[in-house]
Coordinates of C-alpha atoms and ligand atoms in Angstrom, one line a residue:
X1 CA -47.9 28.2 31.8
X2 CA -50.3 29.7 34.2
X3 CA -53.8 29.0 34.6
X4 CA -54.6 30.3 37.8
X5 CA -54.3 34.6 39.1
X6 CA -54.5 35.3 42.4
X7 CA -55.3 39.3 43.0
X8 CA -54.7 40.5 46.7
X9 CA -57.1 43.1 47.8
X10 CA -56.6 45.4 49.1
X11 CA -54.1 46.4 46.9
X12 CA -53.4 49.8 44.5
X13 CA -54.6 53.7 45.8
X14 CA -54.6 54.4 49.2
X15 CA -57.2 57.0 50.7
X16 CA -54.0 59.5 51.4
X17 CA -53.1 59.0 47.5
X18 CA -56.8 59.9 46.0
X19 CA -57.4 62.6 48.0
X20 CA -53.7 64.1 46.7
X21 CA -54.2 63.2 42.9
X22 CA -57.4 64.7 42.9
X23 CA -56.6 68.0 44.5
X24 CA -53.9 68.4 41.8
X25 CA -56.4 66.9 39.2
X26 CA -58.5 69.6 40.3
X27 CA -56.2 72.4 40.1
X28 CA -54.8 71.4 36.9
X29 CA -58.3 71.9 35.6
X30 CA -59.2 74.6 37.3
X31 CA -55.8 77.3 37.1
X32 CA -53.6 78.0 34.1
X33 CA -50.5 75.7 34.4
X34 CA -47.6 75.4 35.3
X35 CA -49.3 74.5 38.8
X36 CA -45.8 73.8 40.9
X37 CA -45.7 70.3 43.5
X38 CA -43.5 69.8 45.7
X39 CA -41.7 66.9 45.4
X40 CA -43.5 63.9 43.6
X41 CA -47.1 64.2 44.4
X42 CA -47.3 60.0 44.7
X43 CA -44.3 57.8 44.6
X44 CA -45.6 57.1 41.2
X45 CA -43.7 57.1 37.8
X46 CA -46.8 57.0 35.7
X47 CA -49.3 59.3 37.6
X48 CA -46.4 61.8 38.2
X49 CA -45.5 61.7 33.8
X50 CA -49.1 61.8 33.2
X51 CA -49.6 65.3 35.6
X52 CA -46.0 66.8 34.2
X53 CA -47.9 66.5 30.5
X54 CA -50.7 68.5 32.0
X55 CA -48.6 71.2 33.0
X56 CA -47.4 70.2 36.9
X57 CA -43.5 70.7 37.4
X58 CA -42.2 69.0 40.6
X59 CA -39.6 70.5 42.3
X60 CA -37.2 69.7 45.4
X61 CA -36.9 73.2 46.4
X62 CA -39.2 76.1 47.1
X63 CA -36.6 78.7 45.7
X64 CA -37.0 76.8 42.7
X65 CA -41.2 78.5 42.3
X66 CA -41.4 81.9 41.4
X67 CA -43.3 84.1 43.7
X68 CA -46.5 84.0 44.2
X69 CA -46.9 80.5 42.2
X70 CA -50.0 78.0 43.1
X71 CA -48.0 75.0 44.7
X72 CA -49.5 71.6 45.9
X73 CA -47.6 69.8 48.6
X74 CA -47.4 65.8 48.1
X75 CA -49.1 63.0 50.5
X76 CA -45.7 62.5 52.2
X77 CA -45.6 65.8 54.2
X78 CA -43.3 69.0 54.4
X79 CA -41.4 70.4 57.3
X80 CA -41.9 73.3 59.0
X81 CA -39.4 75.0 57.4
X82 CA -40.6 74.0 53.7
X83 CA -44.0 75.7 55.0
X84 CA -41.7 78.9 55.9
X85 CA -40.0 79.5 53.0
X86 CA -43.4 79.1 51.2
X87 CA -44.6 81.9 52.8
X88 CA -41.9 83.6 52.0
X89 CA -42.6 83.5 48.7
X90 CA -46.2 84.2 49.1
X91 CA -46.7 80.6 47.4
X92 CA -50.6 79.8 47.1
X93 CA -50.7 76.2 48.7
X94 CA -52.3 73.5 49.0
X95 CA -51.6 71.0 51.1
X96 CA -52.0 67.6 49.9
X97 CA -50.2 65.9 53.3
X98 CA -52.0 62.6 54.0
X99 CA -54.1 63.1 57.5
X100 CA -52.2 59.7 58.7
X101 CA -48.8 61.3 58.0
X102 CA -49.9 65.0 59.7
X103 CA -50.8 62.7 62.8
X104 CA -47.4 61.6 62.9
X105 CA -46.3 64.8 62.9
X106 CA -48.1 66.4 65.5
X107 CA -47.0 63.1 67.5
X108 CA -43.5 63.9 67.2
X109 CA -43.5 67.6 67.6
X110 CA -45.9 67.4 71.0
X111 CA -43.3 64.7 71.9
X112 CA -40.2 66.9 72.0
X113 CA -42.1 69.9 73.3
X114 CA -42.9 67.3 76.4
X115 CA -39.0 66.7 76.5
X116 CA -38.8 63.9 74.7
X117 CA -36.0 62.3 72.5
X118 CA -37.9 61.5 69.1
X119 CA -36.4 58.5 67.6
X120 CA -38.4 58.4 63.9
X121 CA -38.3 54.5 63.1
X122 CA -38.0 55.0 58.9
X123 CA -36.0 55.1 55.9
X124 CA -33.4 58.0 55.8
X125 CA -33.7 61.0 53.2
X126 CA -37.4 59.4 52.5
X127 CA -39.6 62.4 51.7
X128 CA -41.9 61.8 54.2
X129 CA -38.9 60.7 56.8
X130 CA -37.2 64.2 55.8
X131 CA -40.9 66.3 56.9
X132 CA -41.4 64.5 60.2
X133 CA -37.8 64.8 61.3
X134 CA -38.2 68.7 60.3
X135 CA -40.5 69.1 63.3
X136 CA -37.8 68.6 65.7
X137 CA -34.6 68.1 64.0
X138 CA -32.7 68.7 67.0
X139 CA -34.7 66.1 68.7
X140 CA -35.4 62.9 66.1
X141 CA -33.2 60.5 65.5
X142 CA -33.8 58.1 62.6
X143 CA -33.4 54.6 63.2
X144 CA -34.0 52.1 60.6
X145 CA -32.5 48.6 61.9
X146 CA -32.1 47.4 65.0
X147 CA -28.7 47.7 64.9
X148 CA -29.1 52.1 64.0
X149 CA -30.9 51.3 67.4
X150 CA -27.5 50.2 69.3
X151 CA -25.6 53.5 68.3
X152 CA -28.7 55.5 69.6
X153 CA -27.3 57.7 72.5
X154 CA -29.0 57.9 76.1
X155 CA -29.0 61.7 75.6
X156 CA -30.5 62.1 79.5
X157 CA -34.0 62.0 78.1
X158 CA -36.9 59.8 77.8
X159 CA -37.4 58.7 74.4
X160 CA -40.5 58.5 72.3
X161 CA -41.0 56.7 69.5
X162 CA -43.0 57.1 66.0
X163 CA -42.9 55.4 62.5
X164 CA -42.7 56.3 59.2
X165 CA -46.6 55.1 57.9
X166 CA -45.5 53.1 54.7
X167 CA -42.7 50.4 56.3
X168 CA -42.9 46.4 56.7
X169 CA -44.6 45.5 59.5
X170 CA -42.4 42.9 60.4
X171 CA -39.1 44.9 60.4
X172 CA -40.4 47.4 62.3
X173 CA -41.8 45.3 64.8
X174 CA -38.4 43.6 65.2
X175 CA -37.0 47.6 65.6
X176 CA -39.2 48.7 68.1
X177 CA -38.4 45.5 69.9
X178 CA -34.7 46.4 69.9
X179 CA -35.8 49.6 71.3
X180 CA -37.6 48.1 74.1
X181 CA -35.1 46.4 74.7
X182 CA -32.5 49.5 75.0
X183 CA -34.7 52.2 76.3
X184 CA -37.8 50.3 78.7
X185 CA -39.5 53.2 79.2
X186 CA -39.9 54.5 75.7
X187 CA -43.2 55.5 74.8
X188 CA -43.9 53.8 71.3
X189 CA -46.6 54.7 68.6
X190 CA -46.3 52.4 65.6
X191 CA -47.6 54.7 62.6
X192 CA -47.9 52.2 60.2
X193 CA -50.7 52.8 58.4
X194 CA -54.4 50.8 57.6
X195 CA -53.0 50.9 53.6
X196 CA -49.7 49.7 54.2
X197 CA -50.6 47.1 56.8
X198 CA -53.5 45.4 54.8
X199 CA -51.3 45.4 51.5
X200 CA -49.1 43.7 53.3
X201 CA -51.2 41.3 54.9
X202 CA -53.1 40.3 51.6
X203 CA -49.5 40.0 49.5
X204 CA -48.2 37.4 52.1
X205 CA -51.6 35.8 51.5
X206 CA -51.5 35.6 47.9
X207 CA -47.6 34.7 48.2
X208 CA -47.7 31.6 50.4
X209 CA -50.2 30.0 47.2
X210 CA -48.9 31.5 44.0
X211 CA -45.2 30.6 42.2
X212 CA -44.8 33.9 41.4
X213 CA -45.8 37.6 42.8
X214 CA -45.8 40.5 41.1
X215 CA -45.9 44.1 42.6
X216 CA -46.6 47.0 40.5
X217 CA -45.3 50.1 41.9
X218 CA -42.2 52.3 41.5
X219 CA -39.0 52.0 42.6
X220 CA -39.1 54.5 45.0
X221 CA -42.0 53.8 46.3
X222 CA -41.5 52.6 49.9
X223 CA -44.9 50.4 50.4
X224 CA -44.4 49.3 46.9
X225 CA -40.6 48.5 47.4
X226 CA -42.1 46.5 50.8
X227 CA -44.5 44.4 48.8
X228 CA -41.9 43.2 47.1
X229 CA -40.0 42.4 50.2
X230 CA -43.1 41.0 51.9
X231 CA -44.2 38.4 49.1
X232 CA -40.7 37.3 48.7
X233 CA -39.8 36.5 52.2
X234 CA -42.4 33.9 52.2
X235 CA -40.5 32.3 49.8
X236 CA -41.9 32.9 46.4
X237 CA -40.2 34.7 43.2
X238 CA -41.6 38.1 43.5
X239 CA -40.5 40.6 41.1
X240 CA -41.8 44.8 41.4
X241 CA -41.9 46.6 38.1
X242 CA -43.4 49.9 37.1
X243 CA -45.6 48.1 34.3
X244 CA -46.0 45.8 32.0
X245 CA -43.2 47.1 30.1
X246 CA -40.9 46.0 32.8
X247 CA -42.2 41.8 32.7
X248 CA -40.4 39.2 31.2
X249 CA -42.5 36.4 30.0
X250 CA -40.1 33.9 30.5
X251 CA -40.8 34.6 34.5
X252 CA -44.1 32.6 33.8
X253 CA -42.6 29.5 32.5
X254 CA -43.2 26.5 34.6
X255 CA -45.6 28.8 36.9
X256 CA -49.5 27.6 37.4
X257 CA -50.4 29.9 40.1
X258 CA -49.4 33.9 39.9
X259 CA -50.4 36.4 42.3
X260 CA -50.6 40.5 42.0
X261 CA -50.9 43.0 43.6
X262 CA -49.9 47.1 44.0
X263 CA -48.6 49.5 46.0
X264 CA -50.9 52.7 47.4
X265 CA -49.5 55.1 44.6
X266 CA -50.6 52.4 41.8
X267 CA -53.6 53.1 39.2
X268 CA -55.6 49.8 38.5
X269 CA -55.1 51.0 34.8
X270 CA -51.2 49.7 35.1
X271 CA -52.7 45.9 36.3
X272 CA -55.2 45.8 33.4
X273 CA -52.6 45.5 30.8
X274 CA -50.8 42.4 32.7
X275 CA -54.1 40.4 33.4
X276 CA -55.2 40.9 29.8
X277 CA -51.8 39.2 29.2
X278 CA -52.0 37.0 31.8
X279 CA -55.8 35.6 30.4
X280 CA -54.1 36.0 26.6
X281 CA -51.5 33.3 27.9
X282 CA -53.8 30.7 29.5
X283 CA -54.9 32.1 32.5
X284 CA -58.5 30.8 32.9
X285 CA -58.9 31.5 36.8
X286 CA -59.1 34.9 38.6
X287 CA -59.6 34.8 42.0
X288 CA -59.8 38.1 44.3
X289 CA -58.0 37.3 47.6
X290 CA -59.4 39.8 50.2
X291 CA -58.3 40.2 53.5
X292 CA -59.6 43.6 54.4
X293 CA -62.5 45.9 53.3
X294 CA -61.3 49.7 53.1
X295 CA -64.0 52.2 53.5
X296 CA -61.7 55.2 54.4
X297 CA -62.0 58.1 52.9
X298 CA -60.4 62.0 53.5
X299 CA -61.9 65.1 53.0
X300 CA -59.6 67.6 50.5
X301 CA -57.5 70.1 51.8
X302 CA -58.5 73.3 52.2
X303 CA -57.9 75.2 48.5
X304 CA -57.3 79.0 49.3
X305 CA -57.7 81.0 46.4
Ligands
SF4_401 FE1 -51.7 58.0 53.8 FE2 -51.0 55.4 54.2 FE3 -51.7 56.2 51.8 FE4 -49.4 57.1 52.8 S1 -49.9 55.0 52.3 S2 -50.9 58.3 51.7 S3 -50.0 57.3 55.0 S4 -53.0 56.2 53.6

């Protein structure tokens, strides 16, 4: 059984993520519910459960607010358009859109206003994939693979290239490097951001010395999901669940050495309950595994009243 738990650090909430929960903590407190979100305010099963008891209702469409409703928009961005038909509706809004993911943005819509082709390196229908395309749809194409890259067309124009902030470093490296290859000219920014990029890099670390990773995080969670991806391709069993409700035991037999860690939506309360199983087991040795300090932090959005 294990004696040994290696937690990577950074892991867990991102700067983008604290600064959302808290404006919607906030509001929750502040205004009678319901208090609408759009979309998932985190990728997050258990933070989103624990705002819908509180009185948030997410929804995947603006016509689905009445007028004039308080609405927070989540870390992942809106397009354009969303912000339209808000003010359509004379929605009261907040907007909760992580400053690294505006940046991206404002990247891609300067980029087709130049004349650019926008090709959007990211995970199709993703919510934030969805809101940066939306500033130039005609513009943006996704590519996730290299091979999306091979059926991009010339079009006659230069292309410029931007990421979605939460993918696998490696993968999109080996993207942009087919797209190199195609367009030489392309201007590339790689928008993968100081969360996802040290999660990464401290998940491979506690991988290549643990027999088995865990990644809390939910399933459609993209930098969670990439955790996953990350610890395993180094070789090691690495399983993602939600929480401890989702471990099997049995995954620790003939394991010494186990490593966690969490994606940038994840609460440290939903690691607590595994380590206390983990110690209740055996586990004798924790050992924090840091390969970055984070000292970001984002000032909240603007709240009109
Ligand atoms: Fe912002 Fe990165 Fe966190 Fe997404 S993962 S909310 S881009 S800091």
């Amino acid at each position: 059984m294990p004696h040994t738990l290696l937690l990577a650090e950074p892991r867990g909430f991102c700067a983008g993520v604290v600064r959302a929960i808290d404006v919607l903590d906030e509001v929750l407190d502040r205004e009678e519910p319901p208090i609408y979100a759009f979309h998932e305010i985190v990728h997050n099963r258990h933070v989103v459960d624990g705002f819908r008891e509180r009185g948030a209702v997410f929804v995947e469409t603006i016509a689905e607010v009445p007028e004039g409703s308080r609405i927070v928009f989540s870390a992942h961005g809106i397009s354009p358009q969303v912000v339209a038909e808000a003010e359509e509706r004379n929605l009261r809004v907040i907007d909760a859109t992580c400053p690294l993911v505006t940046k991206v943005h404002l990247e891609a819509k300067k980029a087709a206003k130049d004349g650019f082709d926008v090709l959007l390196v990211g995970h199709e229908g993703h919510d934030e994939v969805v809101g940066t395309k939306g500033e130039a749809p005609d513009r943006t194409t996704v590519v996730d693979t290299p091979e999306d890259v091979a059926a991009v067309g010339d079009g006659g124009r230069e292309k410029f290239v931007v990421t979605q902030t939460t993918l696998s470093v490696d993968d999109t490296a080996a993207t942009i490097a087919a797209i190199q290859e195609r367009f030489p000219n392309a201007e590339i920014r790689n928008d993968i951001c100081y969360a996802t990029t040290n999660r990464q890099a401290a998940v491979r670390e506690i991988a290549e010395r643990a027999d088995l990773v865990i990644v809390v995080g939910s399933a459609n969670s993209s930098n969670s999901v990439r955790l996953q991806e990350v610890a395993a391709g180094t070789g090691t069993t690495a399983y993602r669940v939600d929480g401890i409700s989702e471990v099997d035991p049995s995954w620790y037999e003939g394991v010494e050495v186990v490593g966690l860690s969490a994606g940038a939506s994840v609460p440290d309360s939903l690691l607590d309950p595994i380590i206390d199983d983990l110690r209740a087991r055996g586990v004798t040795t924790i050992e924090p595994v840091v390969v970055a300090e984070e000292t970001v932090e984002f000032r909240p959005p603007e709240v009109a009243s």
